[in-house]
Amino acid sequence: MFDQVMARIAGRFGRVEPRASARAYLLGLLSKAERKNCWQLAEQAGHVRPGPMQRLLRYARWDADAVRDDLRAYAVEHLGTDDAVLIVDETGFVKKGHASAGVQRQYTGTAGRIENSQVGVFLAYATSRGRALIDRRLYLPEQSWCSDPERRHAAGIPEEVQFATKPRLAWEMIAATLDAGVEAAWVTGDEAYGQDPRLRAALEARGTGYVLAVACSMRVRINHGRTPVRADTVTGRLPATSWQRHSAGNGAKGPRHYDWAWIHIGTDEHRHLLIRRNRSSGELAFHLCWSPTTVTRRGAGPGRRRPLERRGVLPGRQGPGRTRHYQVRHWTSWHRHITLAMLALAFLTALAADAAPQRPADPYHPARSRDPIKLTVPEILHLLAAVLNAPALSATRLLQWSNWRRQHQATARHSHYQRRSADEPAG
């Protein structure tokens, strides 16, 4: 399958040298190299110096956006189902110095605090078969970068690139994806995107439904649009019968059950406020929902939007081998590295999807404890890295260890599910 991936993007490289370097770069991302920078990837590929990898990211002639288009088509081809959802989220890449494109002191969820970092906005394609990144944008701060021509020139930022908010970048990716013919019933994202009225208006104008998180202070209109109130004020007025229990999908330790309330807001039948309540802590989360057609509460659940980096989707801590360790400063280099990292992740996700059993998982009746869990992206990455770094190991031995690990993981999962079911409060 790796050769098929390379064949898909081979035409994007005009010369054989960058094409060979791209192949070696992708294999390096799938290897056990501790840090995914040009030095270690070149060493992994057997080069005597990092020059070929550095030229691939900076000077070689190839279009990262065209490879991104190939990646998007590949992800839809291997993961596409009728329940597809688009997810917008961001991640930070902690950096030293001030020369890297877009870097400044800003909040990043990667560190959980304000750090000197770059921030990338990502679009993921998620279905019941898996999830993969299909687009990316580097956020360019307005004051420290967009208004500094000398700094922009040094980092290779094109003149046509102007300041855009993160929700604006998200909309550009969503619009490009929909224009490419990708079908998705819903768009979902966190408060950074749900609070932006222009993003919501653009999605409505496009006829694309959304389930977007908002703050508890968000003002909504109830009573057929006559009464404006805060979202958290609505919660206190709801009778007990308004809450229903539903699963937001499986977690590592069992189905994630929450209480949900579904309130009509505004003057039409397509706009709702969805409130999620944690059954153990009572913590509330609020989501604005809009759909071009009438939907049920179950049909609009936002359970698939979990922070993508914690799910191993963003190219950060859990992507193909700690790809946040890149050492690039240039605008073009960042987009090329991230695109290849996204392609490596899509390849792993497609392998996991093709290896999964065709029978859909039942969140209320998980597989038996003696059935190994299905092959996951981290497990496939481990197996590929073992083959690349220790080719003397037999495939039989590697699969034996994989089956042993997945068997023990299945036993632990079964115990977690049983304990979660016993601890789940009734009603």
PDB file of N, CA, C and O in Angstrom, residues 130-183:
ATOM      1  N   GLY A 130     -12.527   5.745  10.723  1.00  0.00           N
ATOM      2  CA  GLY A 130     -11.304   6.382  11.190  1.00  0.00           C
ATOM      3  C   GLY A 130     -11.330   7.869  10.913  1.00  0.00           C
ATOM      4  O   GLY A 130     -12.298   8.410  10.379  1.00  0.00           O
ATOM      5  N   ARG A 131     -10.253   8.539  11.265  1.00  0.00           N
ATOM      6  CA  ARG A 131     -10.153   9.979  11.054  1.00  0.00           C
ATOM      7  C   ARG A 131      -8.734  10.334  10.611  1.00  0.00           C
ATOM      8  O   ARG A 131      -7.767   9.734  11.059  1.00  0.00           O
ATOM      9  N   ALA A 132      -8.671  11.306   9.713  1.00  0.00           N
ATOM     10  CA  ALA A 132      -7.369  11.726   9.187  1.00  0.00           C
ATOM     11  C   ALA A 132      -7.424  13.206   8.883  1.00  0.00           C
ATOM     12  O   ALA A 132      -8.484  13.767   8.561  1.00  0.00           O
ATOM     13  N   LEU A 133      -6.281  13.874   8.975  1.00  0.00           N
ATOM     14  CA  LEU A 133      -6.183  15.274   8.614  1.00  0.00           C
ATOM     15  C   LEU A 133      -6.168  15.411   7.103  1.00  0.00           C
ATOM     16  O   LEU A 133      -5.472  14.666   6.408  1.00  0.00           O
ATOM     17  N   ILE A 134      -6.926  16.389   6.597  1.00  0.00           N
ATOM     18  CA  ILE A 134      -6.986  16.573   5.150  1.00  0.00           C
ATOM     19  C   ILE A 134      -6.621  17.998   4.725  1.00  0.00           C
ATOM     20  O   ILE A 134      -6.553  18.265   3.528  1.00  0.00           O
ATOM     21  N   ASP A 135      -6.398  18.898   5.672  1.00  0.00           N
ATOM     22  CA  ASP A 135      -5.960  20.242   5.308  1.00  0.00           C
ATOM     23  C   ASP A 135      -5.310  20.901   6.515  1.00  0.00           C
ATOM     24  O   ASP A 135      -5.494  20.452   7.655  1.00  0.00           O
ATOM     25  N   ARG A 136      -4.558  21.984   6.248  1.00  0.00           N
ATOM     26  CA  ARG A 136      -3.811  22.664   7.308  1.00  0.00           C
ATOM     27  C   ARG A 136      -3.577  24.104   6.911  1.00  0.00           C
ATOM     28  O   ARG A 136      -3.467  24.439   5.738  1.00  0.00           O
ATOM     29  N   ARG A 137      -3.510  24.973   7.903  1.00  0.00           N
ATOM     30  CA  ARG A 137      -3.147  26.364   7.703  1.00  0.00           C
ATOM     31  C   ARG A 137      -2.271  26.806   8.873  1.00  0.00           C
ATOM     32  O   ARG A 137      -2.555  26.475  10.026  1.00  0.00           O
ATOM     33  N   LEU A 138      -1.225  27.549   8.589  1.00  0.00           N
ATOM     34  CA  LEU A 138      -0.389  28.127   9.637  1.00  0.00           C
ATOM     35  C   LEU A 138      -0.956  29.489  10.006  1.00  0.00           C
ATOM     36  O   LEU A 138      -1.105  30.366   9.147  1.00  0.00           O
ATOM     37  N   TYR A 139      -1.283  29.665  11.282  1.00  0.00           N
ATOM     38  CA  TYR A 139      -1.841  30.929  11.759  1.00  0.00           C
ATOM     39  C   TYR A 139      -0.738  31.981  11.802  1.00  0.00           C
ATOM     40  O   TYR A 139       0.333  31.755  12.363  1.00  0.00           O
ATOM     41  N   LEU A 140      -1.012  33.154  11.217  1.00  0.00           N
ATOM     42  CA  LEU A 140      -0.045  34.235  11.144  1.00  0.00           C
ATOM     43  C   LEU A 140      -0.549  35.401  11.988  1.00  0.00           C
ATOM     44  O   LEU A 140      -1.512  36.078  11.603  1.00  0.00           O
ATOM     45  N   PRO A 141       0.031  35.636  13.157  1.00  0.00           N
ATOM     46  CA  PRO A 141      -0.440  36.727  14.031  1.00  0.00           C
ATOM     47  C   PRO A 141      -0.390  38.079  13.321  1.00  0.00           C
ATOM     48  O   PRO A 141       0.537  38.363  12.541  1.00  0.00           O
ATOM     49  N   GLU A 142      -1.367  38.919  13.623  1.00  0.00           N
ATOM     50  CA  GLU A 142      -1.526  40.170  12.884  1.00  0.00           C
ATOM     51  C   GLU A 142      -0.430  41.180  13.195  1.00  0.00           C
ATOM     52  O   GLU A 142       0.227  41.698  12.285  1.00  0.00           O
ATOM     53  N   GLN A 143      -0.215  41.478  14.486  1.00  0.00           N
ATOM     54  CA  GLN A 143       0.685  42.563  14.834  1.00  0.00           C
ATOM     55  C   GLN A 143       2.157  42.177  14.656  1.00  0.00           C
ATOM     56  O   GLN A 143       2.943  42.939  14.104  1.00  0.00           O
ATOM     57  N   SER A 144       2.526  41.008  15.138  1.00  0.00           N
ATOM     58  CA  SER A 144       3.944  40.648  15.145  1.00  0.00           C
ATOM     59  C   SER A 144       4.438  40.129  13.798  1.00  0.00           C
ATOM     60  O   SER A 144       5.655  40.079  13.566  1.00  0.00           O
ATOM     61  N   TRP A 145       3.527  39.751  12.877  1.00  0.00           N
ATOM     62  CA  TRP A 145       3.960  39.190  11.598  1.00  0.00           C
ATOM     63  C   TRP A 145       3.365  39.895  10.384  1.00  0.00           C
ATOM     64  O   TRP A 145       4.101  40.312   9.488  1.00  0.00           O
ATOM     65  N   CYS A 146       2.063  40.023  10.350  1.00  0.00           N
ATOM     66  CA  CYS A 146       1.435  40.558   9.137  1.00  0.00           C
ATOM     67  C   CYS A 146       1.842  41.998   8.854  1.00  0.00           C
ATOM     68  O   CYS A 146       1.850  42.431   7.694  1.00  0.00           O
ATOM     69  N   SER A 147       2.186  42.750   9.889  1.00  0.00           N
ATOM     70  CA  SER A 147       2.543  44.165   9.723  1.00  0.00           C
ATOM     71  C   SER A 147       4.053  44.391   9.692  1.00  0.00           C
ATOM     72  O   SER A 147       4.503  45.530   9.826  1.00  0.00           O
ATOM     73  N   ASP A 148       4.822  43.341   9.518  1.00  0.00           N
ATOM     74  CA  ASP A 148       6.285  43.454   9.524  1.00  0.00           C
ATOM     75  C   ASP A 148       6.843  42.883   8.220  1.00  0.00           C
ATOM     76  O   ASP A 148       7.179  41.690   8.128  1.00  0.00           O
ATOM     77  N   PRO A 149       6.965  43.702   7.164  1.00  0.00           N
ATOM     78  CA  PRO A 149       7.413  43.206   5.848  1.00  0.00           C
ATOM     79  C   PRO A 149       8.784  42.534   5.888  1.00  0.00           C
ATOM     80  O   PRO A 149       9.005  41.527   5.211  1.00  0.00           O
ATOM     81  N   GLU A 150       9.701  43.091   6.663  1.00  0.00           N
ATOM     82  CA  GLU A 150      11.048  42.518   6.715  1.00  0.00           C
ATOM     83  C   GLU A 150      11.017  41.111   7.320  1.00  0.00           C
ATOM     84  O   GLU A 150      11.678  40.192   6.815  1.00  0.00           O
ATOM     85  N   ARG A 151      10.257  40.956   8.379  1.00  0.00           N
ATOM     86  CA  ARG A 151      10.159  39.648   9.025  1.00  0.00           C
ATOM     87  C   ARG A 151       9.452  38.646   8.109  1.00  0.00           C
ATOM     88  O   ARG A 151       9.848  37.481   8.027  1.00  0.00           O
ATOM     89  N   ARG A 152       8.419  39.091   7.422  1.00  0.00           N
ATOM     90  CA  ARG A 152       7.700  38.225   6.485  1.00  0.00           C
ATOM     91  C   ARG A 152       8.640  37.734   5.385  1.00  0.00           C
ATOM     92  O   ARG A 152       8.632  36.555   5.026  1.00  0.00           O
ATOM     93  N   HIS A 153       9.429  38.672   4.830  1.00  0.00           N
ATOM     94  CA  HIS A 153      10.330  38.310   3.729  1.00  0.00           C
ATOM     95  C   HIS A 153      11.359  37.273   4.187  1.00  0.00           C
ATOM     96  O   HIS A 153      11.662  36.316   3.469  1.00  0.00           O
ATOM     97  N   ALA A 154      11.895  37.456   5.390  1.00  0.00           N
ATOM     98  CA  ALA A 154      12.917  36.535   5.894  1.00  0.00           C
ATOM     99  C   ALA A 154      12.351  35.128   6.087  1.00  0.00           C
ATOM    100  O   ALA A 154      13.075  34.137   5.920  1.00  0.00           O
ATOM    101  N   ALA A 155      11.075  35.025   6.420  1.00  0.00           N
ATOM    102  CA  ALA A 155      10.450  33.720   6.645  1.00  0.00           C
ATOM    103  C   ALA A 155       9.786  33.165   5.391  1.00  0.00           C
ATOM    104  O   ALA A 155       9.173  32.091   5.439  1.00  0.00           O
ATOM    105  N   GLY A 156       9.892  33.886   4.252  1.00  0.00           N
ATOM    106  CA  GLY A 156       9.348  33.384   2.995  1.00  0.00           C
ATOM    107  C   GLY A 156       7.838  33.407   2.905  1.00  0.00           C
ATOM    108  O   GLY A 156       7.249  32.615   2.157  1.00  0.00           O
ATOM    109  N   ILE A 157       7.182  34.317   3.631  1.00  0.00           N
ATOM    110  CA  ILE A 157       5.718  34.385   3.600  1.00  0.00           C
ATOM    111  C   ILE A 157       5.286  35.121   2.345  1.00  0.00           C
ATOM    112  O   ILE A 157       5.696  36.272   2.124  1.00  0.00           O
ATOM    113  N   PRO A 158       4.468  34.516   1.487  1.00  0.00           N
ATOM    114  CA  PRO A 158       4.048  35.170   0.239  1.00  0.00           C
ATOM    115  C   PRO A 158       3.316  36.486   0.498  1.00  0.00           C
ATOM    116  O   PRO A 158       2.633  36.643   1.520  1.00  0.00           O
ATOM    117  N   GLU A 159       3.446  37.418  -0.417  1.00  0.00           N
ATOM    118  CA  GLU A 159       2.811  38.724  -0.257  1.00  0.00           C
ATOM    119  C   GLU A 159       1.293  38.619  -0.201  1.00  0.00           C
ATOM    120  O   GLU A 159       0.634  39.421   0.465  1.00  0.00           O
ATOM    121  N   GLU A 160       0.730  37.641  -0.903  1.00  0.00           N
ATOM    122  CA  GLU A 160      -0.733  37.537  -0.935  1.00  0.00           C
ATOM    123  C   GLU A 160      -1.330  36.985   0.359  1.00  0.00           C
ATOM    124  O   GLU A 160      -2.542  37.045   0.564  1.00  0.00           O
ATOM    125  N   VAL A 161      -0.490  36.460   1.232  1.00  0.00           N
ATOM    126  CA  VAL A 161      -0.983  35.935   2.510  1.00  0.00           C
ATOM    127  C   VAL A 161      -1.178  37.090   3.472  1.00  0.00           C
ATOM    128  O   VAL A 161      -0.214  37.790   3.833  1.00  0.00           O
ATOM    129  N   GLN A 162      -2.413  37.317   3.879  1.00  0.00           N
ATOM    130  CA  GLN A 162      -2.747  38.382   4.800  1.00  0.00           C
ATOM    131  C   GLN A 162      -3.311  37.796   6.091  1.00  0.00           C
ATOM    132  O   GLN A 162      -3.554  36.597   6.189  1.00  0.00           O
ATOM    133  N   PHE A 163      -3.519  38.678   7.064  1.00  0.00           N
ATOM    134  CA  PHE A 163      -4.025  38.202   8.347  1.00  0.00           C
ATOM    135  C   PHE A 163      -5.401  37.577   8.187  1.00  0.00           C
ATOM    136  O   PHE A 163      -6.270  38.099   7.485  1.00  0.00           O
ATOM    137  N   ALA A 164      -5.586  36.436   8.830  1.00  0.00           N
ATOM    138  CA  ALA A 164      -6.887  35.767   8.880  1.00  0.00           C
ATOM    139  C   ALA A 164      -7.045  35.151  10.256  1.00  0.00           C
ATOM    140  O   ALA A 164      -6.104  34.559  10.789  1.00  0.00           O
ATOM    141  N   THR A 165      -8.222  35.308  10.838  1.00  0.00           N
ATOM    142  CA  THR A 165      -8.470  34.701  12.131  1.00  0.00           C
ATOM    143  C   THR A 165      -8.492  33.184  11.994  1.00  0.00           C
ATOM    144  O   THR A 165      -8.628  32.647  10.878  1.00  0.00           O
ATOM    145  N   LYS A 166      -8.391  32.495  13.097  1.00  0.00           N
ATOM    146  CA  LYS A 166      -8.442  31.029  13.050  1.00  0.00           C
ATOM    147  C   LYS A 166      -9.773  30.526  12.502  1.00  0.00           C
ATOM    148  O   LYS A 166      -9.789  29.596  11.688  1.00  0.00           O
ATOM    149  N   PRO A 167     -10.939  31.104  12.916  1.00  0.00           N
ATOM    150  CA  PRO A 167     -12.187  30.672  12.276  1.00  0.00           C
ATOM    151  C   PRO A 167     -12.208  30.927  10.768  1.00  0.00           C
ATOM    152  O   PRO A 167     -12.784  30.143  10.014  1.00  0.00           O
ATOM    153  N   ARG A 168     -11.587  32.028  10.335  1.00  0.00           N
ATOM    154  CA  ARG A 168     -11.524  32.294   8.900  1.00  0.00           C
ATOM    155  C   ARG A 168     -10.694  31.231   8.188  1.00  0.00           C
ATOM    156  O   ARG A 168     -11.067  30.744   7.111  1.00  0.00           O
ATOM    157  N   LEU A 169      -9.559  30.868   8.768  1.00  0.00           N
ATOM    158  CA  LEU A 169      -8.745  29.801   8.186  1.00  0.00           C
ATOM    159  C   LEU A 169      -9.530  28.492   8.137  1.00  0.00           C
ATOM    160  O   LEU A 169      -9.445  27.736   7.158  1.00  0.00           O
ATOM    161  N   ALA A 170     -10.295  28.227   9.201  1.00  0.00           N
ATOM    162  CA  ALA A 170     -11.113  27.011   9.226  1.00  0.00           C
ATOM    163  C   ALA A 170     -12.125  27.022   8.088  1.00  0.00           C
ATOM    164  O   ALA A 170     -12.326  26.011   7.399  1.00  0.00           O
ATOM    165  N   TRP A 171     -12.764  28.167   7.856  1.00  0.00           N
ATOM    166  CA  TRP A 171     -13.764  28.246   6.790  1.00  0.00           C
ATOM    167  C   TRP A 171     -13.116  28.062   5.415  1.00  0.00           C
ATOM    168  O   TRP A 171     -13.688  27.394   4.540  1.00  0.00           O
ATOM    169  N   GLU A 172     -11.927  28.624   5.221  1.00  0.00           N
ATOM    170  CA  GLU A 172     -11.256  28.439   3.931  1.00  0.00           C
ATOM    171  C   GLU A 172     -11.021  26.954   3.658  1.00  0.00           C
ATOM    172  O   GLU A 172     -11.202  26.486   2.523  1.00  0.00           O
ATOM    173  N   MET A 173     -10.619  26.211   4.673  1.00  0.00           N
ATOM    174  CA  MET A 173     -10.385  24.775   4.487  1.00  0.00           C
ATOM    175  C   MET A 173     -11.683  24.026   4.255  1.00  0.00           C
ATOM    176  O   MET A 173     -11.764  23.124   3.408  1.00  0.00           O
ATOM    177  N   ILE A 174     -12.732  24.378   5.014  1.00  0.00           N
ATOM    178  CA  ILE A 174     -14.028  23.714   4.844  1.00  0.00           C
ATOM    179  C   ILE A 174     -14.569  23.965   3.445  1.00  0.00           C
ATOM    180  O   ILE A 174     -15.029  23.038   2.754  1.00  0.00           O
ATOM    181  N   ALA A 175     -14.523  25.220   3.000  1.00  0.00           N
ATOM    182  CA  ALA A 175     -15.048  25.559   1.679  1.00  0.00           C
ATOM    183  C   ALA A 175     -14.277  24.830   0.581  1.00  0.00           C
ATOM    184  O   ALA A 175     -14.883  24.301  -0.374  1.00  0.00           O
ATOM    185  N   ALA A 176     -12.945  24.775   0.705  1.00  0.00           N
ATOM    186  CA  ALA A 176     -12.147  24.080  -0.304  1.00  0.00           C
ATOM    187  C   ALA A 176     -12.478  22.593  -0.332  1.00  0.00           C
ATOM    188  O   ALA A 176     -12.532  21.975  -1.405  1.00  0.00           O
ATOM    189  N   THR A 177     -12.715  22.020   0.833  1.00  0.00           N
ATOM    190  CA  THR A 177     -13.044  20.593   0.902  1.00  0.00           C
ATOM    191  C   THR A 177     -14.398  20.305   0.278  1.00  0.00           C
ATOM    192  O   THR A 177     -14.555  19.350  -0.495  1.00  0.00           O
ATOM    193  N   LEU A 178     -15.383  21.131   0.587  1.00  0.00           N
ATOM    194  CA  LEU A 178     -16.711  20.942  -0.001  1.00  0.00           C
ATOM    195  C   LEU A 178     -16.679  21.188  -1.506  1.00  0.00           C
ATOM    196  O   LEU A 178     -17.338  20.478  -2.275  1.00  0.00           O
ATOM    197  N   ASP A 179     -15.906  22.184  -1.938  1.00  0.00           N
ATOM    198  CA  ASP A 179     -15.797  22.454  -3.373  1.00  0.00           C
ATOM    199  C   ASP A 179     -15.149  21.287  -4.109  1.00  0.00           C
ATOM    200  O   ASP A 179     -15.398  21.089  -5.300  1.00  0.00           O
ATOM    201  N   ALA A 180     -14.316  20.518  -3.402  1.00  0.00           N
ATOM    202  CA  ALA A 180     -13.659  19.359  -4.011  1.00  0.00           C
ATOM    203  C   ALA A 180     -14.592  18.157  -4.108  1.00  0.00           C
ATOM    204  O   ALA A 180     -14.179  17.100  -4.600  1.00  0.00           O
ATOM    205  N   GLY A 181     -15.827  18.299  -3.640  1.00  0.00           N
ATOM    206  CA  GLY A 181     -16.800  17.215  -3.749  1.00  0.00           C
ATOM    207  C   GLY A 181     -16.854  16.284  -2.565  1.00  0.00           C
ATOM    208  O   GLY A 181     -17.540  15.255  -2.617  1.00  0.00           O
ATOM    209  N   VAL A 182     -16.159  16.610  -1.480  1.00  0.00           N
ATOM    210  CA  VAL A 182     -16.203  15.775  -0.279  1.00  0.00           C
ATOM    211  C   VAL A 182     -17.559  15.978   0.398  1.00  0.00           C
ATOM    212  O   VAL A 182     -17.977  17.110   0.636  1.00  0.00           O
ATOM    213  N   GLU A 183     -18.227  14.883   0.715  1.00  0.00           N
ATOM    214  CA  GLU A 183     -19.537  14.958   1.348  1.00  0.00           C
ATOM    215  C   GLU A 183     -19.397  14.788   2.855  1.00  0.00           C
ATOM    216  O   GLU A 183     -18.777  13.837   3.328  1.00  0.00           O
TER     217      GLU A 183
END
